[in-house]
Coordinates of C-alpha atoms in Angstrom, one line a residue:
A5 CA 120.4 13.5 59.3
T6 CA 119.4 12.4 55.9
N7 CA 121.6 13.4 52.9
S8 CA 122.4 17.1 53.3
T9 CA 119.4 17.9 55.5
H10 CA 120.1 18.0 59.3
H11 CA 118.0 18.8 62.3
I12 CA 119.2 21.1 65.1
I13 CA 117.4 20.0 68.3
L14 CA 117.5 21.9 71.6
S15 CA 116.4 20.1 74.7
S16 CA 116.6 20.7 78.4
P17 CA 116.7 18.1 81.1
M18 CA 115.3 20.6 83.5
M19 CA 112.6 22.4 81.6
L20 CA 111.8 21.3 78.1
G21 CA 109.9 18.1 78.1
R22 CA 110.8 17.0 74.6
P23 CA 113.3 17.9 71.9
M24 CA 112.1 20.8 69.9
L25 CA 112.7 21.0 66.2
L26 CA 113.6 24.6 65.5
R27 CA 114.6 24.6 61.9
R28 CA 115.9 22.4 59.1
L29 CA 119.2 23.6 57.7
R30 CA 120.6 22.5 54.4
A31 CA 124.2 22.8 55.4
P32 CA 127.3 20.6 55.8
T33 CA 127.5 18.6 59.0
S34 CA 130.3 20.7 60.3
Q35 CA 128.1 23.8 60.2
V36 CA 125.3 22.0 61.9
A37 CA 127.7 20.9 64.6
A38 CA 128.7 24.5 65.2
A39 CA 125.2 25.9 65.3
V40 CA 124.6 25.2 68.9
T41 CA 127.4 26.2 71.2
P42 CA 126.9 25.4 74.9
T43 CA 128.5 28.0 77.2
I44 CA 129.4 28.0 80.9
G45 CA 126.3 27.6 83.1
L46 CA 124.3 26.0 80.2
S47 CA 123.3 29.4 78.9
P48 CA 123.3 28.6 75.2
T49 CA 124.6 30.7 72.4
L50 CA 122.8 30.3 69.1
R51 CA 125.0 31.0 66.1
F52 CA 122.9 31.7 63.0
L53 CA 125.0 30.4 60.2
S54 CA 125.9 32.2 57.0
S55 CA 123.9 30.2 54.5
P56 CA 121.1 30.8 52.0
L57 CA 118.6 30.3 54.8
H58 CA 120.5 32.5 57.3
P59 CA 121.9 35.5 55.6
Q60 CA 122.2 37.5 58.8
K61 CA 125.4 36.6 60.6
H62 CA 124.4 37.0 64.2
G63 CA 125.5 35.5 67.4
A64 CA 123.4 36.2 70.4
S65 CA 122.6 35.1 73.9
M66 CA 119.1 34.0 74.8
G67 CA 116.5 36.8 75.2
V68 CA 118.2 39.1 72.7
H69 CA 116.4 39.8 69.4
T70 CA 118.9 38.6 66.9
S71 CA 117.6 37.3 63.6
S72 CA 114.3 36.9 61.7
Y73 CA 114.9 33.2 62.0
S74 CA 115.1 33.2 65.8
P75 CA 111.9 31.4 67.0
S76 CA 109.5 33.9 68.6
F77 CA 109.4 32.1 72.0
L78 CA 113.2 32.5 72.3
R79 CA 113.1 36.2 71.4
R80 CA 110.4 36.8 74.0
S81 CA 112.2 35.1 76.9
S82 CA 113.5 37.1 79.8
F83 CA 116.1 35.4 81.9
K84 CA 117.4 36.1 85.4
R85 CA 121.0 37.4 85.4
G86 CA 123.6 35.8 87.5
G87 CA 122.5 32.2 87.2
G88 CA 119.6 30.7 88.9
M89 CA 116.8 29.1 86.9
G90 CA 117.8 30.1 83.4
V91 CA 117.0 27.7 80.7
G92 CA 119.7 25.1 80.2
Y93 CA 120.1 23.1 77.0
N94 CA 122.0 20.1 75.9
S95 CA 122.8 20.1 72.3
V96 CA 122.3 17.2 69.9
R97 CA 125.2 17.8 67.6
G98 CA 125.4 16.9 63.9
A99 CA 128.5 14.8 64.2
G100 CA 129.0 12.4 67.1
G101 CA 127.1 14.5 69.7
T102 CA 124.9 13.0 72.4
A103 CA 121.8 14.2 74.2
N104 CA 120.7 13.8 77.8
C105 CA 119.3 10.2 77.6
R106 CA 116.9 10.7 80.6
T107 CA 115.4 13.8 78.9
L108 CA 114.9 12.1 75.6
A109 CA 113.4 9.0 77.3
A110 CA 110.9 11.1 79.2
A111 CA 110.1 13.0 76.0
A112 CA 109.5 9.8 74.1
A113 CA 107.2 8.6 76.9
A114 CA 105.2 11.8 76.8
A115 CA 105.0 11.7 73.0
S116 CA 103.8 8.1 73.0
S117 CA 100.6 9.1 74.9
R118 CA 100.2 12.4 73.0
P119 CA 99.0 14.4 76.0
S120 CA 97.2 17.7 75.3
W121 CA 95.9 20.2 77.7
H122 CA 92.2 20.0 77.5
Q123 CA 90.6 21.8 80.5
T124 CA 90.8 24.1 83.5
M125 CA 87.9 23.4 85.9
L126 CA 86.2 25.9 88.2
R127 CA 83.2 25.3 90.4
I128 CA 80.4 27.8 90.0
R129 CA 77.3 28.8 91.9
D130 CA 74.9 29.7 89.1
P131 CA 75.4 28.4 85.5
K132 CA 73.1 31.0 84.0
E133 CA 75.2 33.9 85.4
S134 CA 78.5 32.3 84.6
L135 CA 77.7 31.2 81.1
A136 CA 76.3 34.6 80.3
Y137 CA 79.4 36.2 81.7
Y138 CA 81.9 34.2 79.7
Q139 CA 79.9 34.1 76.5
E140 CA 78.8 37.7 76.4
N141 CA 81.9 39.4 77.7
Y142 CA 84.7 37.2 76.3
G143 CA 83.1 35.6 73.3
M144 CA 83.5 32.0 74.5
R145 CA 81.5 29.3 72.9
L146 CA 79.7 26.5 74.7
L147 CA 81.0 23.3 73.2
D148 CA 79.0 20.9 75.4
K149 CA 76.9 20.3 78.5
I150 CA 76.9 17.0 80.4
D151 CA 74.4 16.3 83.1
F152 CA 74.8 13.7 85.9
P153 CA 71.3 13.4 87.4
D154 CA 72.3 10.6 89.9
A155 CA 75.1 12.8 91.4
K156 CA 73.1 16.1 90.8
F157 CA 75.7 18.1 89.0
S158 CA 76.4 19.4 85.5
L159 CA 79.5 20.2 83.5
Y160 CA 79.7 23.1 81.0
F161 CA 82.7 23.2 78.6
L162 CA 83.5 26.6 76.9
A163 CA 86.3 27.5 74.5
T164 CA 87.4 30.5 72.5
M165 CA 87.3 29.6 68.8
K166 CA 87.5 31.3 65.5
D167 CA 84.1 32.1 63.9
S168 CA 85.1 30.0 61.0
E169 CA 85.4 26.8 63.2
P170 CA 82.1 25.0 63.4
S171 CA 81.1 22.9 66.4
P172 CA 78.0 20.6 67.1
E173 CA 75.0 21.6 69.2
P174 CA 75.9 21.3 72.9
G175 CA 74.3 18.3 74.7
T176 CA 74.1 16.2 71.6
L177 CA 75.9 12.9 70.8
A178 CA 78.0 14.8 68.2
A179 CA 79.0 17.4 70.8
H180 CA 80.2 14.7 73.3
K181 CA 82.3 13.1 70.6
Y182 CA 83.7 16.4 69.5
L183 CA 84.5 17.5 73.0
W184 CA 86.6 14.5 74.0
S185 CA 88.7 14.8 70.8
F186 CA 89.0 18.6 71.0
E187 CA 92.7 19.6 70.8
G188 CA 92.2 23.0 72.3
T189 CA 91.8 24.0 76.0
T190 CA 88.4 24.5 77.5
L191 CA 87.1 26.2 80.6
E192 CA 85.1 23.6 82.4
L193 CA 82.4 25.0 84.8
T194 CA 81.1 22.6 87.3
H195 CA 77.6 23.2 88.8
N196 CA 76.4 21.3 91.8
W197 CA 72.6 21.5 91.6
G198 CA 70.9 23.8 94.1
T199 CA 73.8 26.1 94.8
E200 CA 72.1 28.8 92.5
D201 CA 69.5 29.1 95.2
D202 CA 72.0 30.0 97.9
P203 CA 72.6 33.8 97.9
S204 CA 75.9 33.5 99.8
P205 CA 79.2 32.8 98.1
C206 CA 79.5 29.1 97.6
Y207 CA 83.1 28.8 96.4
H208 CA 86.5 30.2 97.3
P209 CA 88.1 32.1 94.4
G210 CA 91.6 31.8 95.6
N211 CA 94.3 34.4 96.4
D212 CA 94.1 34.2 100.1
P213 CA 97.5 33.5 101.9
G214 CA 98.4 29.9 101.1
D215 CA 96.1 29.5 98.1
G216 CA 97.6 27.9 95.0
F217 CA 95.2 28.9 92.3
G218 CA 95.5 32.5 91.1
H219 CA 93.5 33.3 88.1
I220 CA 92.5 32.6 84.5
A221 CA 93.3 35.2 81.8
F222 CA 92.1 36.4 78.4
A223 CA 94.3 38.1 75.9
C224 CA 93.3 41.0 73.6
D225 CA 94.8 43.5 71.2
D226 CA 94.0 46.6 73.3
V227 CA 93.7 46.2 77.1
Y228 CA 92.5 49.7 77.8
K229 CA 89.8 49.6 75.1
T230 CA 88.7 46.1 76.2
C231 CA 88.5 47.0 79.9
H232 CA 86.6 50.2 79.1
E233 CA 84.0 48.2 77.2
L234 CA 83.7 45.5 79.9
E235 CA 83.2 48.0 82.7
V236 CA 81.2 50.8 81.0
E237 CA 79.1 48.8 78.5
N238 CA 78.9 45.4 80.2
S239 CA 79.0 46.4 84.0
V240 CA 81.9 44.0 84.7
S241 CA 83.5 44.8 88.1
F242 CA 87.3 45.0 88.5
K243 CA 89.9 44.1 91.1
K244 CA 92.5 46.2 89.2
R245 CA 92.1 48.5 86.2
P246 CA 94.9 48.8 83.7
D247 CA 96.5 52.0 85.2
E248 CA 96.1 51.0 88.8
G249 CA 99.0 49.6 90.9
R250 CA 102.6 49.3 89.9
M251 CA 102.0 47.0 86.9
K252 CA 100.4 49.2 84.1
G253 CA 98.7 47.9 81.1
L254 CA 97.1 44.8 82.6
A255 CA 93.9 44.4 84.6
F256 CA 92.0 41.9 86.7
A257 CA 88.2 41.6 86.5
Y258 CA 85.9 39.6 88.7
D259 CA 83.6 36.9 87.4
P260 CA 80.3 36.1 89.1
D261 CA 82.0 33.8 91.7
K262 CA 84.8 36.4 92.3
Y263 CA 87.4 34.4 90.4
W264 CA 90.1 36.8 89.1
V265 CA 90.1 37.1 85.4
E266 CA 93.3 38.8 84.1
I267 CA 93.1 40.9 80.9
V268 CA 96.4 41.0 79.1
K269 CA 97.7 42.2 75.8
N270 CA 98.5 39.5 73.3
L271 CA 102.1 39.4 71.9
E272 CA 100.7 39.1 68.4
P273 CA 97.6 40.6 66.8
L274 CA 94.6 38.5 67.3
E275 CA 91.7 39.9 65.3
T276 CA 93.7 40.5 62.1
N277 CA 94.8 36.9 62.2
G278 CA 91.3 35.6 62.5
Y279 CA 91.1 35.0 66.2
K280 CA 88.5 36.3 68.6
A281 CA 88.9 39.7 70.1
L282 CA 89.4 38.0 73.4
T283 CA 91.0 34.5 73.7
L284 CA 91.5 32.3 76.7
A285 CA 95.2 33.0 77.5
Q286 CA 96.2 31.6 80.9
T287 CA 95.6 29.5 84.0
M288 CA 97.9 30.6 86.8
L289 CA 99.0 28.2 89.6
R290 CA 101.5 29.0 92.4
V291 CA 104.2 26.3 92.8
K292 CA 106.5 25.5 95.7
D293 CA 109.5 24.2 93.7
A294 CA 109.8 25.5 90.1
K295 CA 112.2 22.7 89.0
K296 CA 109.9 19.9 90.2
S297 CA 106.8 21.4 88.6
L298 CA 108.6 22.1 85.3
D299 CA 109.8 18.5 85.2
F300 CA 106.3 17.2 85.7
Y301 CA 104.6 19.3 83.0
T302 CA 107.4 19.1 80.4
K303 CA 108.7 15.6 80.8
F304 CA 105.4 13.9 81.4
M305 CA 102.5 16.1 80.2
G306 CA 104.0 17.1 76.9
M307 CA 104.2 20.9 77.6
T308 CA 106.9 23.2 76.5
L309 CA 108.4 26.1 78.3
V310 CA 107.8 29.0 75.9
R311 CA 108.6 32.0 78.1
E312 CA 109.9 33.0 81.6
K313 CA 110.2 36.2 83.6
H314 CA 112.3 36.7 86.7
F315 CA 111.9 39.3 89.4
D316 CA 113.6 39.9 92.7
D317 CA 111.4 37.7 94.8
F318 CA 109.4 35.6 92.3
S319 CA 109.6 34.0 88.9
L320 CA 107.0 33.3 86.2
Y321 CA 107.1 30.3 83.9
F322 CA 104.8 30.0 80.9
L323 CA 104.1 26.5 79.5
A324 CA 102.1 25.6 76.4
M325 CA 101.3 22.8 74.0
V326 CA 103.5 23.3 71.0
G327 CA 102.7 21.2 68.0
E328 CA 105.2 18.8 66.5
G329 CA 107.5 20.6 64.1
E330 CA 106.4 24.0 65.4
T331 CA 108.6 26.5 67.1
D332 CA 106.0 28.4 69.0
K333 CA 102.5 28.0 70.4
D334 CA 99.4 28.9 68.5
P335 CA 98.6 32.5 69.6
G336 CA 95.0 31.5 70.1
K337 CA 95.8 28.9 72.7
P338 CA 96.5 29.4 76.4
V339 CA 99.6 29.0 78.6
L340 CA 99.9 27.4 82.0
E341 CA 101.5 30.1 84.1
L342 CA 103.5 28.8 87.1
T343 CA 104.3 31.4 89.7
H344 CA 107.3 30.6 92.0
N345 CA 107.8 32.7 95.1
H346 CA 111.5 32.4 95.8
G347 CA 112.5 30.4 98.9
T348 CA 109.4 28.3 99.2
E349 CA 111.3 25.3 97.8
N350 CA 113.5 25.3 100.9
D351 CA 110.6 25.3 103.4
E352 CA 109.8 21.7 104.2
G353 CA 106.5 22.6 106.0
F354 CA 105.2 24.8 103.2
W355 CA 102.5 23.8 100.7
Y356 CA 99.7 25.5 98.7
K357 CA 96.0 24.7 99.0
N358 CA 94.9 23.0 95.9
G359 CA 91.3 24.1 95.7
N360 CA 89.8 20.7 96.8
D361 CA 90.1 21.0 100.6
D362 CA 86.8 19.8 102.2
G363 CA 87.0 21.2 105.7
E364 CA 88.3 24.7 105.2
N365 CA 85.7 26.3 102.8
K366 CA 88.4 26.5 100.2
K367 CA 86.8 24.7 97.3
G368 CA 86.7 26.6 94.0
F369 CA 89.4 25.7 91.5
G370 CA 89.2 22.0 90.9
H371 CA 91.8 20.7 88.4
I372 CA 93.4 20.9 85.0
G373 CA 93.0 18.0 82.6
F374 CA 94.8 16.4 79.8
L375 CA 93.7 14.1 77.0
V376 CA 95.9 11.1 76.3
D377 CA 95.7 8.1 74.0
D378 CA 96.0 5.5 76.9
V379 CA 95.0 6.5 80.4
Y380 CA 96.3 3.3 81.9
E381 CA 99.8 3.6 80.3
K382 CA 100.1 7.3 81.3
C383 CA 99.2 6.5 84.9
K384 CA 101.6 3.7 85.0
E385 CA 104.3 5.9 83.7
L386 CA 103.6 8.6 86.3
E387 CA 103.5 6.1 89.2
E388 CA 106.8 4.6 88.1
A389 CA 108.3 8.1 88.2
G390 CA 107.1 8.5 91.8
Y391 CA 103.9 10.6 91.3
K392 CA 100.8 9.7 93.3
M393 CA 97.2 9.2 92.2
Q394 CA 94.2 10.9 93.7
K395 CA 92.1 8.5 91.7
A396 CA 93.5 5.5 89.8
P397 CA 91.9 4.6 86.5
D398 CA 90.0 1.7 88.1
G399 CA 89.1 3.6 91.2
G400 CA 85.5 4.7 91.9
R401 CA 82.5 4.3 89.7
M402 CA 83.9 6.0 86.7
K403 CA 86.5 3.6 85.3
G404 CA 89.1 4.5 82.7
L405 CA 89.8 8.1 83.8
A406 CA 92.2 9.2 86.6
F407 CA 93.4 12.1 88.7
A408 CA 97.2 12.3 89.2
L409 CA 98.8 14.7 91.7
D410 CA 101.4 17.1 90.5
P411 CA 104.4 18.0 92.8
D412 CA 102.1 20.6 94.6
G413 CA 99.2 18.2 95.0
Y414 CA 97.1 19.9 92.3
W415 CA 94.7 17.4 90.7
V416 CA 95.5 16.6 87.1
E417 CA 92.8 14.7 85.3
I418 CA 93.9 12.1 82.8
I419 CA 91.2 11.5 80.2
K420 CA 90.9 9.0 77.3
R421 CA 91.1 10.9 74.0
G422 CA 88.0 10.0 71.9
G423 CA 86.4 8.1 74.8
Y424 CA 85.6 4.4 75.1
D425 CA 82.4 4.1 73.1
D426 CA 80.6 5.4 70.1
A427 CA 79.4 8.4 72.1
G428 CA 82.9 9.3 73.0
T429 CA 82.3 8.8 76.8
P430 CA 85.7 9.2 78.5
Y431 CA 84.9 6.5 81.2
F432 CA 83.0 3.3 81.6
T433 CA 81.2 1.6 84.4
V434 CA 81.3 -2.0 85.6

């Protein structure tokens, strides 16, 4: 606190990977200390104070729409009754209070490397078909193409961006530099040369029993209108239309490799706020132990739990990159959706296939990736916390980039922000 300005910070040792600045209050310390009142079971009560900034005198539990000053991600949260994995907070009080030191230390470590979610990678059979599908149907923009002639594969990076945001010509030096400093999230399509000549399916799209990867998703303002246009005008095939099944108002389309593409309604208007009619909204992964996975992504990868839903036999957790000083994610950026089927955490012999199994014809989804300032420091931090490496920074031919393993064994690429040379190359060779 400086002079009469104080910060209220809510943090969670279980889920939130860093303290989150919700709002600055110009109020006496005694009022700040009373603003966050922990209750039994760590279900917090927020008391919005009677002050010039908070004229509505509301006290409410999480998940209840209370005041116009309530951050939107809190208003949208849905929590399981009767305990369980509800969000728990420790308060940092204005006078003499303490925070969970382990949480704040992990938050500081994550902040020091500035991780940002950069990519979700899928393997594809035919780049012409896949690029046309995502560009023409979902308005994605090709940011860059990188060829590896020696290894006979190419990478294509697509993103949903506002029309007002320029980007360099793909394949150029400027595009390479732009890509490895890009703070949004891309869809990385990996093409192994020659697969386009194989008429049979090359890759496994997931969603068989035991598969971990579920789908990617796009958000729109009107699910019904969008799905009608995709199916009738663009001949996109569907796994589930909006009014089919028990869950109405959402849909699943197929991409050319039969990956599931969910179509969901965005919580805030997109087009009227300058965003594309369809924006990349989700990557869904199934997790065995929600607590362990949330620890990894919030404490070490800089993500924030922005929403959760609980059902009788499963729970959904939505994680996003939330900018410093912000109280919610950018509506044009995606969430990492973690799906937990209750009880799997108690089964020692259970695990999910991670999309990279060689001998079972299960390759498809490859990894998610994060940009960091220092790959070596981030990997050291992860290893000291007990996480394993699929590829250490100095392993293999490509030095300076790494693949960590999250608690479910999903590959998490760790990439140098801005690269190592004037071309922005995120690796180097010796």
